[in-house]
PDB file of C-alpha atoms and ligand atoms in Angstrom:
ATOM      1  CA  MET Y   1      41.020  31.362 -61.012  1.00  0.00           C
ATOM      2  CA  LYS Y   2      39.127  28.823 -58.900  1.00  0.00           C
ATOM      3  CA  GLU Y   3      37.323  31.624 -57.128  1.00  0.00           C
ATOM      4  CA  ALA Y   4      36.230  33.115 -60.432  1.00  0.00           C
ATOM      5  CA  GLU Y   5      35.001  29.739 -61.589  1.00  0.00           C
ATOM      6  CA  GLN Y   6      32.992  29.258 -58.410  1.00  0.00           C
ATOM      7  CA  LYS Y   7      31.524  32.719 -58.771  1.00  0.00           C
ATOM      8  CA  LEU Y   8      30.578  31.983 -62.340  1.00  0.00           C
ATOM      9  CA  GLN Y   9      28.963  28.715 -61.331  1.00  0.00           C
ATOM     10  CA  LYS Y  10      26.964  30.448 -58.623  1.00  0.00           C
ATOM     11  CA  LEU Y  11      25.773  33.064 -61.096  1.00  0.00           C
ATOM     12  CA  TYR Y  12      24.900  30.334 -63.535  1.00  0.00           C
ATOM     13  CA  ARG Y  13      22.807  28.495 -60.916  1.00  0.00           C
ATOM     14  CA  GLU Y  14      21.026  31.697 -59.997  1.00  0.00           C
ATOM     15  CA  LEU Y  15      20.293  32.358 -63.641  1.00  0.00           C
ATOM     16  CA  GLU Y  16      18.942  28.843 -64.075  1.00  0.00           C
ATOM     17  CA  ILE Y  17      16.578  29.316 -61.153  1.00  0.00           C
ATOM     18  CA  LYS Y  18      15.419  32.670 -62.540  1.00  0.00           C
ATOM     19  CA  VAL Y  19      14.760  31.169 -65.984  1.00  0.00           C
ATOM     20  CA  ALA Y  20      12.817  28.287 -64.433  1.00  0.00           C
ATOM     21  CA  GLN Y  21      10.743  30.705 -62.341  1.00  0.00           C
ATOM     22  CA  ARG Y  22       9.978  32.949 -65.286  1.00  0.00           C
ATOM     23  CA  THR Y  23       9.027  29.944 -67.454  1.00  0.00           C
ATOM     24  CA  MET Y  24       6.613  28.792 -64.773  1.00  0.00           C
ATOM     25  CA  GLU Y  25       5.091  32.259 -64.607  1.00  0.00           C
ATOM     26  CA  LEU Y  26       4.672  32.377 -68.371  1.00  0.00           C
ATOM     27  CA  LEU Y  27       3.138  28.912 -68.505  1.00  0.00           C
ATOM     28  CA  ALA Y  28       0.722  29.864 -65.758  1.00  0.00           C
ATOM     29  CA  SER Y  29      -0.323  33.060 -67.502  1.00  0.00           C
ATOM     30  CA  LYS Y  30      -0.770  31.341 -70.882  1.00  0.00           C
ATOM     31  CA  HIS Y  31      -2.941  28.660 -69.314  1.00  0.00           C
ATOM     32  CA  LEU Y  32      -4.873  31.395 -67.544  1.00  0.00           C
ATOM     33  CA  ALA Y  33      -5.433  33.338 -70.757  1.00  0.00           C
ATOM     34  CA  ASP Y  34      -6.714  30.315 -72.725  1.00  0.00           C
ATOM     35  CA  ILE Y  35      -9.194  29.171 -70.145  1.00  0.00           C
ATOM     36  CA  GLY Y  36     -10.121  32.729 -69.348  1.00  0.00           C
ATOM     37  CA  THR Y  37     -11.124  33.404 -72.932  1.00  0.00           C
ATOM     38  CA  LEU Y  38     -13.135  30.211 -73.168  1.00  0.00           C
ATOM     39  CA  ALA Y  39     -14.853  30.871 -69.864  1.00  0.00           C
ATOM     40  CA  ALA Y  40     -15.723  34.454 -70.768  1.00  0.00           C
ATOM     41  CA  THR Y  41     -17.161  33.380 -74.126  1.00  0.00           C
ATOM     42  CA  VAL Y  42     -19.292  30.611 -72.671  1.00  0.00           C
ATOM     43  CA  ALA Y  43     -20.491  32.811 -69.829  1.00  0.00           C
ATOM     44  CA  HIS Y  44     -21.378  35.623 -72.177  1.00  0.00           C
ATOM     45  CA  GLU Y  45     -23.249  33.330 -74.587  1.00  0.00           C
ATOM     46  CA  LEU Y  46     -25.242  31.756 -71.776  1.00  0.00           C
ATOM     47  CA  ARG Y  47     -26.170  34.866 -69.892  1.00  0.00           C
ATOM     48  CA  ASN Y  48     -28.727  36.166 -72.399  1.00  0.00           C
ATOM     49  CA  PRO Y  49     -30.720  32.955 -72.938  1.00  0.00           C
ATOM     50  CA  LEU Y  50     -30.835  32.403 -69.179  1.00  0.00           C
ATOM     51  CA  GLY Y  51     -32.160  35.912 -68.711  1.00  0.00           C
ATOM     52  CA  VAL Y  52     -34.890  35.291 -71.299  1.00  0.00           C
ATOM     53  CA  ILE Y  53     -35.894  32.017 -69.610  1.00  0.00           C
ATOM     54  CA  ASN Y  54     -36.062  33.788 -66.276  1.00  0.00           C
ATOM     55  CA  VAL Y  55     -38.361  36.535 -67.556  1.00  0.00           C
ATOM     56  CA  ALA Y  56     -40.571  33.954 -69.283  1.00  0.00           C
ATOM     57  CA  ALA Y  57     -40.828  31.939 -66.067  1.00  0.00           C
ATOM     58  CA  TYR Y  58     -41.738  35.096 -64.154  1.00  0.00           C
ATOM     59  CA  ASN Y  59     -44.520  35.949 -66.629  1.00  0.00           C
ATOM     60  CA  LEU Y  60     -45.853  32.407 -66.539  1.00  0.00           C
ATOM     61  CA  ARG Y  61     -45.847  32.416 -62.736  1.00  0.00           C
ATOM     62  CA  LYS Y  62     -47.965  35.578 -62.716  1.00  0.00           C
ATOM     63  CA  LYS Y  63     -50.633  33.863 -64.834  1.00  0.00           C
ATOM     64  CA  ALA Y  64     -50.436  30.341 -63.462  1.00  0.00           C
ATOM     65  CA  ARG Y  65     -53.170  29.046 -61.150  1.00  0.00           C
ATOM     66  CA  ASP Y  66     -52.612  25.300 -61.469  1.00  0.00           C
ATOM     67  CA  PRO Y  67     -50.386  24.086 -58.559  1.00  0.00           C
ATOM     68  CA  GLY Y  68     -48.811  21.432 -60.816  1.00  0.00           C
ATOM     69  CA  LEU Y  69     -47.769  24.112 -63.289  1.00  0.00           C
ATOM     70  CA  ILE Y  70     -46.454  26.376 -60.513  1.00  0.00           C
ATOM     71  CA  LYS Y  71     -44.254  23.514 -59.347  1.00  0.00           C
ATOM     72  CA  HIS Y  72     -42.728  23.180 -62.800  1.00  0.00           C
ATOM     73  CA  ILE Y  73     -42.142  26.936 -62.984  1.00  0.00           C
ATOM     74  CA  SER Y  74     -40.367  26.800 -59.608  1.00  0.00           C
ATOM     75  CA  SER Y  75     -38.060  24.123 -60.857  1.00  0.00           C
ATOM     76  CA  ILE Y  76     -37.254  26.187 -63.974  1.00  0.00           C
ATOM     77  CA  GLU Y  77     -36.434  29.158 -61.733  1.00  0.00           C
ATOM     78  CA  LYS Y  78     -34.256  27.020 -59.494  1.00  0.00           C
ATOM     79  CA  LYS Y  79     -32.270  25.653 -62.407  1.00  0.00           C
ATOM     80  CA  VAL Y  80     -31.866  29.134 -63.876  1.00  0.00           C
ATOM     81  CA  ALA Y  81     -30.439  30.311 -60.537  1.00  0.00           C
ATOM     82  CA  GLU Y  82     -27.993  27.392 -60.522  1.00  0.00           C
ATOM     83  CA  GLY Y  83     -26.954  28.173 -64.073  1.00  0.00           C
ATOM     84  CA  SER Y  84     -26.371  31.812 -63.142  1.00  0.00           C
ATOM     85  CA  GLN Y  85     -24.112  30.715 -60.301  1.00  0.00           C
ATOM     86  CA  ILE Y  86     -22.013  28.675 -62.712  1.00  0.00           C
ATOM     87  CA  ILE Y  87     -21.759  31.679 -65.014  1.00  0.00           C
ATOM     88  CA  ASN Y  88     -20.601  33.826 -62.096  1.00  0.00           C
ATOM     89  CA  ASN Y  89     -17.800  31.365 -61.361  1.00  0.00           C
ATOM     90  CA  LEU Y  90     -16.727  31.394 -64.992  1.00  0.00           C
ATOM     91  CA  LEU Y  91     -16.661  35.164 -64.994  1.00  0.00           C
ATOM     92  CA  VAL Y  92     -14.608  35.362 -61.794  1.00  0.00           C
ATOM     93  CA  TYR Y  93     -12.130  33.077 -63.493  1.00  0.00           C
ATOM     94  CA  SER Y  94     -11.977  34.905 -66.781  1.00  0.00           C
ATOM     95  CA  ARG Y  95     -11.600  38.298 -65.117  1.00  0.00           C
ATOM     96  CA  MET Y  96      -8.727  37.187 -62.956  1.00  0.00           C
ATOM     97  CA  LYS Y  97      -6.164  39.974 -62.747  1.00  0.00           C
ATOM     98  CA  MET Y  98      -2.663  40.352 -61.388  1.00  0.00           C
ATOM     99  CA  PRO Y  99      -2.792  40.917 -57.632  1.00  0.00           C
ATOM    100  CA  GLN Y 100      -3.084  44.440 -56.273  1.00  0.00           C
ATOM    101  CA  PHE Y 101      -0.786  44.071 -53.291  1.00  0.00           C
ATOM    102  CA  GLY Y 102      -1.644  45.745 -50.001  1.00  0.00           C
ATOM    103  CA  LYS Y 103      -1.493  45.083 -46.274  1.00  0.00           C
ATOM    104  CA  ASN Y 104      -3.999  42.549 -45.010  1.00  0.00           C
ATOM    105  CA  ASP Y 105      -5.034  41.745 -41.470  1.00  0.00           C
ATOM    106  CA  ILE Y 106      -5.019  38.026 -42.193  1.00  0.00           C
ATOM    107  CA  TYR Y 107      -6.573  37.024 -38.862  1.00  0.00           C
ATOM    108  CA  SER Y 108      -9.724  39.083 -39.475  1.00  0.00           C
ATOM    109  CA  LEU Y 109      -9.879  38.196 -43.148  1.00  0.00           C
ATOM    110  CA  LEU Y 110      -9.842  34.451 -42.444  1.00  0.00           C
ATOM    111  CA  SER Y 111     -12.348  34.763 -39.576  1.00  0.00           C
ATOM    112  CA  GLU Y 112     -14.710  36.699 -41.829  1.00  0.00           C
ATOM    113  CA  CYS Y 113     -14.409  34.253 -44.730  1.00  0.00           C
ATOM    114  CA  ALA Y 114     -15.038  31.278 -42.441  1.00  0.00           C
ATOM    115  CA  GLU Y 115     -18.056  32.929 -40.783  1.00  0.00           C
ATOM    116  CA  ALA Y 116     -19.529  33.924 -44.144  1.00  0.00           C
ATOM    117  CA  VAL Y 117     -19.321  30.355 -45.472  1.00  0.00           C
ATOM    118  CA  LYS Y 118     -20.714  28.998 -42.190  1.00  0.00           C
ATOM    119  CA  LYS Y 119     -23.665  31.366 -42.533  1.00  0.00           C
ATOM    120  CA  HIS Y 120     -24.210  30.208 -46.094  1.00  0.00           C
ATOM    121  CA  PHE Y 121     -24.464  26.601 -44.909  1.00  0.00           C
ATOM    122  CA  GLY Y 122     -26.524  27.745 -41.922  1.00  0.00           C
ATOM    123  CA  GLY Y 123     -29.006  24.898 -42.065  1.00  0.00           C
ATOM    124  CA  ARG Y 124     -26.371  22.229 -41.469  1.00  0.00           C
ATOM    125  CA  LYS Y 125     -24.947  21.015 -38.194  1.00  0.00           C
ATOM    126  CA  ILE Y 126     -21.303  21.426 -39.063  1.00  0.00           C
ATOM    127  CA  ARG Y 127     -18.976  22.699 -36.382  1.00  0.00           C
ATOM    128  CA  LEU Y 128     -16.571  25.436 -37.425  1.00  0.00           C
ATOM    129  CA  LYS Y 129     -13.321  25.482 -35.461  1.00  0.00           C
ATOM    130  CA  LYS Y 130     -11.103  28.522 -35.868  1.00  0.00           C
ATOM    131  CA  LEU Y 131      -7.542  28.122 -34.637  1.00  0.00           C
ATOM    132  CA  LEU Y 132      -6.214  31.421 -35.894  1.00  0.00           C
ATOM    133  CA  GLN Y 133      -4.626  32.920 -32.772  1.00  0.00           C
ATOM    134  CA  PRO Y 134      -1.036  32.560 -34.112  1.00  0.00           C
ATOM    135  CA  LEU Y 135      -1.921  34.945 -36.951  1.00  0.00           C
ATOM    136  CA  LYS Y 136      -3.333  37.674 -34.712  1.00  0.00           C
ATOM    137  CA  GLY Y 137      -1.807  41.084 -35.465  1.00  0.00           C
ATOM    138  CA  MET Y 138      -0.051  39.890 -38.615  1.00  0.00           C
ATOM    139  CA  ASN Y 139      -0.167  41.854 -41.829  1.00  0.00           C
ATOM    140  CA  VAL Y 140       0.262  39.979 -45.078  1.00  0.00           C
ATOM    141  CA  ASP Y 141       1.238  41.648 -48.324  1.00  0.00           C
ATOM    142  CA  ALA Y 142      -1.396  40.379 -50.755  1.00  0.00           C
ATOM    143  CA  ASP Y 143      -4.501  41.176 -52.792  1.00  0.00           C
ATOM    144  CA  ALA Y 144      -7.432  41.310 -50.370  1.00  0.00           C
ATOM    145  CA  LEU Y 145     -10.133  40.232 -52.814  1.00  0.00           C
ATOM    146  CA  GLN Y 146      -8.029  37.387 -54.123  1.00  0.00           C
ATOM    147  CA  LEU Y 147      -7.258  36.155 -50.609  1.00  0.00           C
ATOM    148  CA  ARG Y 148     -10.990  36.131 -49.919  1.00  0.00           C
ATOM    149  CA  GLU Y 149     -11.622  34.239 -53.141  1.00  0.00           C
ATOM    150  CA  ILE Y 150      -9.039  31.598 -52.239  1.00  0.00           C
ATOM    151  CA  PHE Y 151     -10.248  30.952 -48.707  1.00  0.00           C
ATOM    152  CA  THR Y 152     -13.959  31.191 -49.499  1.00  0.00           C
ATOM    153  CA  ASN Y 153     -13.464  28.544 -52.192  1.00  0.00           C
ATOM    154  CA  LEU Y 154     -11.501  26.206 -49.946  1.00  0.00           C
ATOM    155  CA  ILE Y 155     -13.824  26.562 -46.959  1.00  0.00           C
ATOM    156  CA  THR Y 156     -16.864  26.093 -49.215  1.00  0.00           C
ATOM    157  CA  ASN Y 157     -15.333  22.872 -50.577  1.00  0.00           C
ATOM    158  CA  ALA Y 158     -14.756  21.690 -47.004  1.00  0.00           C
ATOM    159  CA  TYR Y 159     -18.419  22.285 -46.075  1.00  0.00           C
ATOM    160  CA  GLN Y 160     -19.607  20.611 -49.280  1.00  0.00           C
ATOM    161  CA  ALA Y 161     -17.412  17.572 -48.604  1.00  0.00           C
ATOM    162  CA  ILE Y 162     -19.380  16.803 -45.451  1.00  0.00           C
ATOM    163  CA  GLU Y 163     -22.358  14.857 -46.701  1.00  0.00           C
ATOM    164  CA  ASP Y 164     -24.229  13.999 -43.544  1.00  0.00           C
ATOM    165  CA  ASN Y 165     -25.421  16.569 -41.094  1.00  0.00           C
ATOM    166  CA  ARG Y 166     -22.485  16.235 -38.728  1.00  0.00           C
ATOM    167  CA  GLY Y 167     -18.869  17.080 -39.120  1.00  0.00           C
ATOM    168  CA  VAL Y 168     -16.136  19.560 -38.384  1.00  0.00           C
ATOM    169  CA  VAL Y 169     -14.425  22.170 -40.509  1.00  0.00           C
ATOM    170  CA  GLU Y 170     -11.227  23.502 -38.985  1.00  0.00           C
ATOM    171  CA  VAL Y 171      -9.459  26.635 -40.207  1.00  0.00           C
ATOM    172  CA  SER Y 172      -6.045  27.031 -38.618  1.00  0.00           C
ATOM    173  CA  GLY Y 173      -3.088  29.299 -39.117  1.00  0.00           C
ATOM    174  CA  SER Y 174       0.578  29.253 -38.179  1.00  0.00           C
ATOM    175  CA  VAL Y 175       3.655  31.340 -38.777  1.00  0.00           C
ATOM    176  CA  LYS Y 176       6.494  29.608 -40.550  1.00  0.00           C
ATOM    177  CA  SER Y 177      10.153  30.282 -39.961  1.00  0.00           C
ATOM    178  CA  GLY Y 178      11.453  32.837 -42.442  1.00  0.00           C
ATOM    179  CA  ASN Y 179       8.852  34.750 -44.385  1.00  0.00           C
ATOM    180  CA  GLY Y 180       5.648  32.786 -44.541  1.00  0.00           C
ATOM    181  CA  ILE Y 181       2.377  31.778 -43.006  1.00  0.00           C
ATOM    182  CA  ALA Y 182       0.486  28.527 -43.435  1.00  0.00           C
ATOM    183  CA  ILE Y 183      -3.290  28.274 -43.401  1.00  0.00           C
ATOM    184  CA  SER Y 184      -4.954  24.879 -43.247  1.00  0.00           C
ATOM    185  CA  ILE Y 185      -8.552  24.047 -44.009  1.00  0.00           C
ATOM    186  CA  LYS Y 186      -9.396  20.635 -42.659  1.00  0.00           C
ATOM    187  CA  ASP Y 187     -12.673  18.787 -42.988  1.00  0.00           C
ATOM    188  CA  THR Y 188     -14.120  15.501 -41.795  1.00  0.00           C
ATOM    189  CA  GLY Y 189     -15.796  14.948 -45.163  1.00  0.00           C
ATOM    190  CA  THR Y 190     -15.702  12.355 -47.904  1.00  0.00           C
ATOM    191  CA  GLY Y 191     -11.998  12.654 -48.616  1.00  0.00           C
ATOM    192  CA  ILE Y 192     -10.518  12.386 -52.100  1.00  0.00           C
ATOM    193  CA  ASN Y 193      -9.527   9.097 -53.695  1.00  0.00           C
ATOM    194  CA  LYS Y 194      -6.192   8.618 -55.422  1.00  0.00           C
ATOM    195  CA  GLU Y 195      -7.626   8.827 -58.905  1.00  0.00           C
ATOM    196  CA  ASP Y 196      -9.486  12.076 -58.255  1.00  0.00           C
ATOM    197  CA  MET Y 197      -6.442  13.539 -56.530  1.00  0.00           C
ATOM    198  CA  ALA Y 198      -4.674  13.633 -59.898  1.00  0.00           C
ATOM    199  CA  ASN Y 199      -7.534  15.680 -61.356  1.00  0.00           C
ATOM    200  CA  ILE Y 200      -8.812  18.098 -58.747  1.00  0.00           C
ATOM    201  CA  PHE Y 201      -6.652  20.981 -59.965  1.00  0.00           C
ATOM    202  CA  LYS Y 202      -7.674  20.481 -63.586  1.00  0.00           C
ATOM    203  CA  PRO Y 203     -10.164  22.957 -65.072  1.00  0.00           C
ATOM    204  CA  PHE Y 204     -13.777  21.759 -65.104  1.00  0.00           C
ATOM    205  CA  PHE Y 205     -13.099  18.617 -63.044  1.00  0.00           C
ATOM    206  CA  THR Y 206     -15.976  18.299 -60.615  1.00  0.00           C
ATOM    207  CA  ARG Y 207     -17.849  15.599 -58.730  1.00  0.00           C
ATOM    208  CA  LYS Y 208     -20.687  17.969 -57.862  1.00  0.00           C
ATOM    209  CA  THR Y 209     -23.925  18.368 -59.778  1.00  0.00           C
ATOM    210  CA  LYS Y 210     -23.753  22.139 -59.385  1.00  0.00           C
ATOM    211  CA  GLY Y 211     -19.985  22.542 -59.542  1.00  0.00           C
ATOM    212  CA  THR Y 212     -18.007  24.278 -62.253  1.00  0.00           C
ATOM    213  CA  GLY Y 213     -14.744  22.567 -61.331  1.00  0.00           C
ATOM    214  CA  LEU Y 214     -12.992  25.916 -61.382  1.00  0.00           C
ATOM    215  CA  GLY Y 215     -12.724  26.599 -57.648  1.00  0.00           C
ATOM    216  CA  LEU Y 216      -9.389  24.894 -57.090  1.00  0.00           C
ATOM    217  CA  VAL Y 217      -7.992  26.073 -60.428  1.00  0.00           C
ATOM    218  CA  ILE Y 218      -8.738  29.643 -59.384  1.00  0.00           C
ATOM    219  CA  CYS Y 219      -7.182  29.023 -55.958  1.00  0.00           C
ATOM    220  CA  ARG Y 220      -4.019  27.528 -57.382  1.00  0.00           C
ATOM    221  CA  ASP Y 221      -3.510  30.303 -59.944  1.00  0.00           C
ATOM    222  CA  LEU Y 222      -4.145  33.044 -57.380  1.00  0.00           C
ATOM    223  CA  ILE Y 223      -1.794  31.401 -54.885  1.00  0.00           C
ATOM    224  CA  ASN Y 224       0.911  31.089 -57.565  1.00  0.00           C
ATOM    225  CA  MET Y 225       0.560  34.774 -58.338  1.00  0.00           C
ATOM    226  CA  HIS Y 226       1.260  35.409 -54.652  1.00  0.00           C
ATOM    227  CA  ASN Y 227       4.372  33.200 -54.784  1.00  0.00           C
ATOM    228  CA  GLY Y 228       2.670  30.751 -52.485  1.00  0.00           C
ATOM    229  CA  ALA Y 229       1.891  27.064 -52.615  1.00  0.00           C
ATOM    230  CA  ILE Y 230      -1.064  24.769 -52.004  1.00  0.00           C
ATOM    231  CA  GLU Y 231      -0.833  21.228 -50.730  1.00  0.00           C
ATOM    232  CA  VAL Y 232      -3.505  18.566 -50.182  1.00  0.00           C
ATOM    233  CA  LYS Y 233      -3.647  15.606 -47.866  1.00  0.00           C
ATOM    234  CA  SER Y 234      -6.647  13.370 -47.872  1.00  0.00           C
ATOM    235  CA  ALA Y 235      -7.860  10.109 -46.435  1.00  0.00           C
ATOM    236  CA  PRO Y 236     -10.870   8.753 -48.345  1.00  0.00           C
ATOM    237  CA  GLY Y 237     -13.818   8.368 -46.002  1.00  0.00           C
ATOM    238  CA  LYS Y 238     -12.155  10.455 -43.286  1.00  0.00           C
ATOM    239  CA  GLY Y 239     -11.500  13.905 -44.659  1.00  0.00           C
ATOM    240  CA  SER Y 240      -9.077  16.266 -46.314  1.00  0.00           C
ATOM    241  CA  THR Y 241      -6.699  19.063 -45.435  1.00  0.00           C
ATOM    242  CA  PHE Y 242      -5.771  21.815 -47.868  1.00  0.00           C
ATOM    243  CA  THR Y 243      -2.769  23.858 -46.747  1.00  0.00           C
ATOM    244  CA  VAL Y 244      -1.893  27.200 -48.285  1.00  0.00           C
ATOM    245  CA  THR Y 245       1.461  28.836 -47.637  1.00  0.00           C
ATOM    246  CA  ILE Y 246       2.014  32.438 -48.621  1.00  0.00           C
ATOM    247  CA  PRO Y 247       4.846  34.888 -48.049  1.00  0.00           C
ATOM    248  CA  ILE Y 248       4.211  37.637 -45.503  1.00  0.00           C
ATOM    249  CA  ARG Y 249       6.336  40.192 -47.337  1.00  0.00           C
ATOM    250  CA  ARG Y 250       6.937  40.273 -51.070  1.00  0.00           C
ATOM    251  CA  ASP Y 251      10.550  41.399 -51.018  1.00  0.00           C
ATOM    252  CA  LYS Y 252      12.005  38.080 -49.811  1.00  0.00           C
TER     253      LYS Y 252
HETATM  254  N1  ATP C 301     -12.399  19.383 -49.271  1.00  0.00           N
HETATM  255  C1  ATP C 301     -12.678  18.501 -50.217  1.00  0.00           C
HETATM  256  N2  ATP C 301     -13.082  17.238 -49.917  1.00  0.00           N
HETATM  257  C2  ATP C 301     -13.371  16.338 -50.867  1.00  0.00           C
HETATM  258  N3  ATP C 301     -13.285  16.577 -52.188  1.00  0.00           N
HETATM  259  C3  ATP C 301     -12.890  17.799 -52.556  1.00  0.00           C
HETATM  260  C4  ATP C 301     -12.559  18.825 -51.611  1.00  0.00           C
HETATM  261  N4  ATP C 301     -12.193  19.917 -52.301  1.00  0.00           N
HETATM  262  C5  ATP C 301     -12.285  19.606 -53.601  1.00  0.00           C
HETATM  263  N5  ATP C 301     -12.715  18.347 -53.772  1.00  0.00           N
HETATM  264  C6  ATP C 301     -12.923  17.626 -55.042  1.00  0.00           C
HETATM  265  O1  ATP C 301     -12.323  18.367 -56.082  1.00  0.00           O
HETATM  266  C7  ATP C 301     -13.292  18.725 -57.068  1.00  0.00           C
HETATM  267  C8  ATP C 301     -12.923  20.055 -57.677  1.00  0.00           C
HETATM  268  O2  ATP C 301     -13.064  21.090 -56.710  1.00  0.00           O
HETATM  269  P1  ATP C 301     -13.308  22.575 -57.214  1.00  0.00           P
HETATM  270  O3  ATP C 301     -13.444  23.455 -56.030  1.00  0.00           O
HETATM  271  O4  ATP C 301     -12.260  22.917 -58.207  1.00  0.00           O
HETATM  272  O5  ATP C 301     -14.662  22.484 -58.024  1.00  0.00           O
HETATM  273  P2  ATP C 301     -16.128  22.232 -57.438  1.00  0.00           P
HETATM  274  O6  ATP C 301     -16.136  22.512 -55.965  1.00  0.00           O
HETATM  275  O7  ATP C 301     -16.560  20.896 -57.884  1.00  0.00           O
HETATM  276  O8  ATP C 301     -16.959  23.326 -58.213  1.00  0.00           O
HETATM  277  P3  ATP C 301     -16.896  24.924 -57.933  1.00  0.00           P
HETATM  278  O9  ATP C 301     -15.829  25.182 -56.902  1.00  0.00           O
HETATM  279  O10 ATP C 301     -16.522  25.498 -59.232  1.00  0.00           O
HETATM  280  O11 ATP C 301     -18.241  25.263 -57.466  1.00  0.00           O
HETATM  281  C9  ATP C 301     -14.619  18.677 -56.337  1.00  0.00           C
HETATM  282  O12 ATP C 301     -15.712  18.455 -57.201  1.00  0.00           O
HETATM  283  C10 ATP C 301     -14.404  17.513 -55.382  1.00  0.00           C
HETATM  284  O13 ATP C 301     -14.608  16.278 -56.044  1.00  0.00           O
HETATM  285 MG1   MG C 302     -15.300  24.285 -55.179  1.00  0.00          MG
END
C-alpha cells in the first residue's frame, strides 16, 4: 500500500513538472507570436517609405553640386541605413522559427562568430580573448543559424559596452557535468546597473541610439527553445558576463 502511494506521489511530481514545463513553453510561444506580429507589421510598413527616401536621396546626390547640400544628403543616407538595420532586427525576430536541430562543431562556430564581430568593430582597439579549447571536438545538437544569432548578439553587445578605445572581450567555453556546455561572454565595458538589469530582457528596452532592444529578447527565446539558460552578472563600471548553458544532446 505504502509502495503504491509512493509510486503515485512520484508520478504526480513528474506530472507537475511536465505541466510546468509545458506552460512555460506555451507562455514563451504566445509572447513570441504577439511581438513577432507587431515587429513584422512595423517592419513591413517602414520598409517602403525608407526605400523611397533612399531613391530620392540618390537622385538628389546625382544632381547636387553644393557641398553643404551633399552633406545633408549623406546624413539622410546614413539615417536610412540605420533605419534599415533596425528593420532587419525586427524581421529576424518576427521570423523566428522552431529550431532545426543538427550537429554543430561548437568550437568552430564560436570562433567564427567572435572573429566576425571583431572584424565588424575593426577600427577599435578591443582585445578579443578566445578560451574555447575545452569545447574542441564537441558536437552540440542545435540549430546552427540560431546559435550564430545568439552568440553574434551577445558578442556584439560586449563590444558595444566598451565605450573607450581599450578593453577586453573574452569568449570562453567549458563542459559541464552531465549533458551541458557553458559559454561565457565577458566584457570590460560599462556594466549594467541594478535598475536596467530588471529590464534588459524586455522587448524594445535599449540604452543605445541605434538599438532595437530586441537582441537579448531574441537570445533568451532561442536559448529557451534549446532547453538552455542564460545568466548575467555585472558590475557597473567594470563589465558584464553573460553565460549561456545549453544541452549537448537533446534526449536528456
Ligand atoms: N554586455 C553588456 N554590457 C552592458 N550593457 C548591456 C550589455 N548587453 C546588453 N546591455 C544592455 O541591455 C540593453 C538591451 O540589449 P539588447 O541586445 O537587447 O538590445 P540593444 O543591444 O540595445 O539593441 P539591438 O541588440 O537590438 O541592436 C542594451 O541597450 C544595454 O543597455
Ligand atoms: Mg544588442
